[in-house]
Coordinates of C-alpha atoms and ligand atoms in Angstrom, one line a residue:
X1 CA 21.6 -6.4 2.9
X2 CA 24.4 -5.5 0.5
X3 CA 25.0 -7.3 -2.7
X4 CA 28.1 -6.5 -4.4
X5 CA 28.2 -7.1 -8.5
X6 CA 31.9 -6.7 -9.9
X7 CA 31.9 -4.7 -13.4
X8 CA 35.3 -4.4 -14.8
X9 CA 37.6 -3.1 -12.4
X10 CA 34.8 -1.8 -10.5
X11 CA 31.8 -2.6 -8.1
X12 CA 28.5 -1.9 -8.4
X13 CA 26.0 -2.3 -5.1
X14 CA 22.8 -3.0 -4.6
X15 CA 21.4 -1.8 -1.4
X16 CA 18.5 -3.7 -0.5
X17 CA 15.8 -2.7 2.7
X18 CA 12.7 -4.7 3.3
X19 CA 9.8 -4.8 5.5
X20 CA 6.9 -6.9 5.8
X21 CA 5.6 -8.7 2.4
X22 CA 8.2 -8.2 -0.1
X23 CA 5.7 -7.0 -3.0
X24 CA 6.0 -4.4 -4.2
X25 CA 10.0 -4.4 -5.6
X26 CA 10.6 -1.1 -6.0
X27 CA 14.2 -0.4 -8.4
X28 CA 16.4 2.7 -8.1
X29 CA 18.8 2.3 -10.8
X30 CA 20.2 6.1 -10.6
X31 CA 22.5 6.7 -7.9
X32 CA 21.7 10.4 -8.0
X33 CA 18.1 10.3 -7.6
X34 CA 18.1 9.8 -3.7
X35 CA 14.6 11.6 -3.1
X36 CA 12.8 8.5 -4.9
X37 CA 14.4 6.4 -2.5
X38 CA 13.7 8.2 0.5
X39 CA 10.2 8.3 -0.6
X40 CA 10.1 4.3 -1.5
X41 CA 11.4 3.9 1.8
X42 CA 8.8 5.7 3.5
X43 CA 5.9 3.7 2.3
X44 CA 8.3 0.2 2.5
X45 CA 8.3 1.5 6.5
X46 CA 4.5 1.9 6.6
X47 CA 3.2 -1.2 4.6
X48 CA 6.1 -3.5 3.1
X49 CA 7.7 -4.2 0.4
X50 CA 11.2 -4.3 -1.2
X51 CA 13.5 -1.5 -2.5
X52 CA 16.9 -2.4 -4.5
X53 CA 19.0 1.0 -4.8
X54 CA 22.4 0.6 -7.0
X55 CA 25.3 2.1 -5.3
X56 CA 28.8 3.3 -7.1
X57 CA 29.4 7.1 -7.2
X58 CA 26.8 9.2 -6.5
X59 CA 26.7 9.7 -10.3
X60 CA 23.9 9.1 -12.5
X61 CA 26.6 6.8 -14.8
X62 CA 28.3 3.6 -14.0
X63 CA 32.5 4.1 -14.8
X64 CA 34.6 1.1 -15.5
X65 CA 38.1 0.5 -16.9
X66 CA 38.8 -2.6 -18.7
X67 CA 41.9 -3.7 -20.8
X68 CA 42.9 -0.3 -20.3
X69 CA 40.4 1.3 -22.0
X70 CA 37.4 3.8 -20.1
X71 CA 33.9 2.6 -20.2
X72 CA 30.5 4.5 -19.0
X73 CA 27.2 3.4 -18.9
X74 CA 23.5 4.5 -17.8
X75 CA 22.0 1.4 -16.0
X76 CA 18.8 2.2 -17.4
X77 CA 19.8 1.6 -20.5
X78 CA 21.2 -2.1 -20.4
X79 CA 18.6 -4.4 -20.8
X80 CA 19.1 -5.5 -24.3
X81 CA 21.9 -5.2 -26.9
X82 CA 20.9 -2.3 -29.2
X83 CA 20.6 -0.5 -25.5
X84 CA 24.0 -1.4 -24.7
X85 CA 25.7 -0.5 -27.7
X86 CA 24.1 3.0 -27.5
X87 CA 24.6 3.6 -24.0
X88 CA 28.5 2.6 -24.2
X89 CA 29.0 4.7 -27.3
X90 CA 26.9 7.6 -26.3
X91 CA 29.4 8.0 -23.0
X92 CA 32.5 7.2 -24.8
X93 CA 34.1 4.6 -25.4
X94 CA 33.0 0.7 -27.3
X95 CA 34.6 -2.3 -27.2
X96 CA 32.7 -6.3 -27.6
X97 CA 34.7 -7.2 -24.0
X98 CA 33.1 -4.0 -22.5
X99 CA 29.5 -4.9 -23.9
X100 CA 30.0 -8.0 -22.5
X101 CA 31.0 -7.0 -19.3
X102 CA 27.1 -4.7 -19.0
X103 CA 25.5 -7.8 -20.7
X104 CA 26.6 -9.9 -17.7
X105 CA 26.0 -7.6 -15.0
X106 CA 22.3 -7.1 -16.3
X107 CA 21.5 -10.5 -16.3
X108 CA 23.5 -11.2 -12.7
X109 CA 21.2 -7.9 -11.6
X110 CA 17.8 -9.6 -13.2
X111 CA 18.8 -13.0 -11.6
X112 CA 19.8 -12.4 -8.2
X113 CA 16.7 -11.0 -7.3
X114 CA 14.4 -12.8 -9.4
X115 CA 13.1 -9.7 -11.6
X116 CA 11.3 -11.4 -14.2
X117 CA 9.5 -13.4 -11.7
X118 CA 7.9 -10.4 -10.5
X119 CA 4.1 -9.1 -10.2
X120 CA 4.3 -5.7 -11.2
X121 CA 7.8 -3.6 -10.8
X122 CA 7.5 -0.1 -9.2
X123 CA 11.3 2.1 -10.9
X124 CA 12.0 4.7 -8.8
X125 CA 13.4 8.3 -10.5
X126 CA 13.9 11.6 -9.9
X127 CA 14.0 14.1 -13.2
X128 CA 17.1 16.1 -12.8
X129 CA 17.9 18.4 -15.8
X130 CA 14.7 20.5 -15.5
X131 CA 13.4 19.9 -19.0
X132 CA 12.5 16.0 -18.7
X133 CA 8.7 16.0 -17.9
X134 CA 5.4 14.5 -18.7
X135 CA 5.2 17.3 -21.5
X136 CA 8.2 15.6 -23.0
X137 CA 5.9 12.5 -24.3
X138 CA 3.2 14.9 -26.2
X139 CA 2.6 15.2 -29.3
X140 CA 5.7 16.5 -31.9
X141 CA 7.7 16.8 -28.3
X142 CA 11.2 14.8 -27.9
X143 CA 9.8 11.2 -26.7
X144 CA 6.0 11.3 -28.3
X145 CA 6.7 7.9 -30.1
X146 CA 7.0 6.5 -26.9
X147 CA 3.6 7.3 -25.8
X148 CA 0.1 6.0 -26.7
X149 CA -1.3 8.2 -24.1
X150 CA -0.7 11.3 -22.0
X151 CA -2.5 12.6 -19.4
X152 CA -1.6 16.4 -18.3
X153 CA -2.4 17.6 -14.9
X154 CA -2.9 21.3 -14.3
X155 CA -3.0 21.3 -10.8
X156 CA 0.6 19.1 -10.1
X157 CA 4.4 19.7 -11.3
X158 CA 4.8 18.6 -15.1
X159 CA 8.4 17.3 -13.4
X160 CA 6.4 14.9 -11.7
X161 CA 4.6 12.1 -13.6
X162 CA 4.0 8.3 -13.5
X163 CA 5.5 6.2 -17.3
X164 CA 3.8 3.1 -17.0
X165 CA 3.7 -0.1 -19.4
X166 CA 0.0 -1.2 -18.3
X167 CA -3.5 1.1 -19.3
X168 CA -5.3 -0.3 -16.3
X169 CA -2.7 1.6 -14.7
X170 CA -3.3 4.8 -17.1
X171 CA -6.7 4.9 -16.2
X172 CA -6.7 4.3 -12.5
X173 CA -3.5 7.1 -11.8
X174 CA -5.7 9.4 -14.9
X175 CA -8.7 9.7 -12.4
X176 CA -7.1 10.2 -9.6
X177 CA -5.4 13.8 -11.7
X178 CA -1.8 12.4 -11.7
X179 CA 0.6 12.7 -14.8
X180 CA 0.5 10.2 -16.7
X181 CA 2.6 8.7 -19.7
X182 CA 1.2 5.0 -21.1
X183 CA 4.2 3.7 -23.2
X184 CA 3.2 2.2 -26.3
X185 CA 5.1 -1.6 -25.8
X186 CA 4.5 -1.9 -29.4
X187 CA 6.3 1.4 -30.8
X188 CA 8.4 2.4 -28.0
X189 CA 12.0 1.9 -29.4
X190 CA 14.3 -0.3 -27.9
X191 CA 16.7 2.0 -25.6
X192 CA 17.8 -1.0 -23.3
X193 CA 15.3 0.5 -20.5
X194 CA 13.3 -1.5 -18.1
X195 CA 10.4 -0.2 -19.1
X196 CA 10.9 -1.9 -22.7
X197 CA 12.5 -4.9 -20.9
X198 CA 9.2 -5.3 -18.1
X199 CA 6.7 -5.1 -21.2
X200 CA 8.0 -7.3 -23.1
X201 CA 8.0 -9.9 -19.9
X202 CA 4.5 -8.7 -20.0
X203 CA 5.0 -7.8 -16.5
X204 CA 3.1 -4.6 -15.2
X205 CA 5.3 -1.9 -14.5
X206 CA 5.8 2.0 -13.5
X207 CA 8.1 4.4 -13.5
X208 CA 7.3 7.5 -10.7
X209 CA 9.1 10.5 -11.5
X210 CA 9.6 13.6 -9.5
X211 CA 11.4 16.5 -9.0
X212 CA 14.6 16.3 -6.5
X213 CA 12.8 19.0 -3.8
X214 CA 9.5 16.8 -4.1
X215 CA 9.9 14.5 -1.6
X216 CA 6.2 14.7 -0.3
X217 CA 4.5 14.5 -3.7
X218 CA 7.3 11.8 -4.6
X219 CA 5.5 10.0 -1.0
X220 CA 1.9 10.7 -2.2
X221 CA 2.8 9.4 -5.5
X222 CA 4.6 5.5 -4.1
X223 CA 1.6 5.3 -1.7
X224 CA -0.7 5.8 -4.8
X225 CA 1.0 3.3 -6.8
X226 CA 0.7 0.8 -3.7
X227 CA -3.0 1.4 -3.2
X228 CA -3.1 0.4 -6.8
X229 CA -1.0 -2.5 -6.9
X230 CA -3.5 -4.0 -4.0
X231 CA -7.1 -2.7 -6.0
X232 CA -5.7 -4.7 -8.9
X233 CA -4.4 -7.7 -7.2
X234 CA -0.8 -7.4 -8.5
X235 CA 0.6 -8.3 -4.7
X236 CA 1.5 -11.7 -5.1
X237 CA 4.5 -12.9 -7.3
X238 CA 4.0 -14.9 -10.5
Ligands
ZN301 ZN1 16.5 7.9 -13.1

């Protein structure tokens, strides 16, 4: 199923597969990051679930025109205004119209498939720029006021780490020796992310990271979260 959503003069898609039970919803919001969704799609063939994948370039950002003006956005950063703003002015250019037009397409995107009416929310991510890892949340490092805990693995890639919103899921992904960042929903600032927007819906939520060439830890890693989601009883939707 394709789902077209119209932002400014262009078109955003969201490609969505599903098998079986349609819990877990697993999101891929980057267009770039095409290992996490070959690896969501993997366990969606082998035990269910749902997986949306945004379509427009093959870029990481979303480009629009609008009253002749250029607009960019990351579509991980839209889910409330202050995000907006940032992400809009960070990649160019602002305007109220062009706000707006993100604000609208975030809420179409939350709507159509019933986000916020979700049991727990499985993002899907690759890290790209070979600097972004789990090391990235400790202490006195770029993102530490983010995290309220961080779990370091020496025996897996620091590139390849779960961020999740919920400590049952800290401690459960912690003993099994995965990277692990638990955001802190009370400190974390407000960057328009999902995983700002999912806590404060108090809905359970994760973020697996991994390297581009990681496809098989990226597998390991969904089919972990999975096993999870049915040990806690997060299948079912609210
Ligand atoms: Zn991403």
């Amino acid at each position: 199923m394709r789902i077209p959503f119209k932002v400014g003069n262009t078109v955003v898609t969201a490609e969505v597969f599903e098998r079986g039970d349609a819990s877990p919803t697993m999101l891929n919001v980057h267009d770039d990051e095409n290992t996490s969704v070959a690896a969501g799609q993997t366990i969606i063939e082998q035990t269910g679930g749902r997986l949306i994948a945004l379509r427009h370039s093959g870029k990481r950002h979303v480009r629009f025109h609008l009253d002749g003006s250029r607009y960019a956005f990351d579509p991980n950063r839209i889910f409330s205004d202050d995000g907006i703003r940032a992400t809009l002015e960070q990649q160019g250019n602002y305007s109220e119209a062009a706000h707006q037009t993100v604000k609208r397409f975030a809420a179409q995107y939350l709507e159509c498939f019933a986000l916020d009416r979700e049991a727990i929310i499985f993002a899907l991510h690759n890290t790209v720029d070979e600097t972004f890892s789990v090391r990235s949340y400790l202490p006195g490092a770029d993102h530490a006021t983010a995290a309220a805990k961080v779990h370091v693995s020496e025996q897996r890639s620091p590139f390849d780490f779960f961020y999740v919103t919920d400590p049952r899921f800290f401690g459960h992904l912690t003993q099994q020796n995965f990277n692990v960042v638990l955001q802190d929903n009370t400190t974390v600032p407000d960057d328009g992310s999902m995983s700002v927007h999912f806590a404060r819906q108090e809905i359970p939520y994760l973020n697996i990271e991994a390297e581009m060439d990681h496809l098989n830890a990226q597998i390991d890693m969904v089919r972990a979260a999975r096993e999870m989601m049915d040990e806690l009883g997060l299948a079912k939707t609210k």
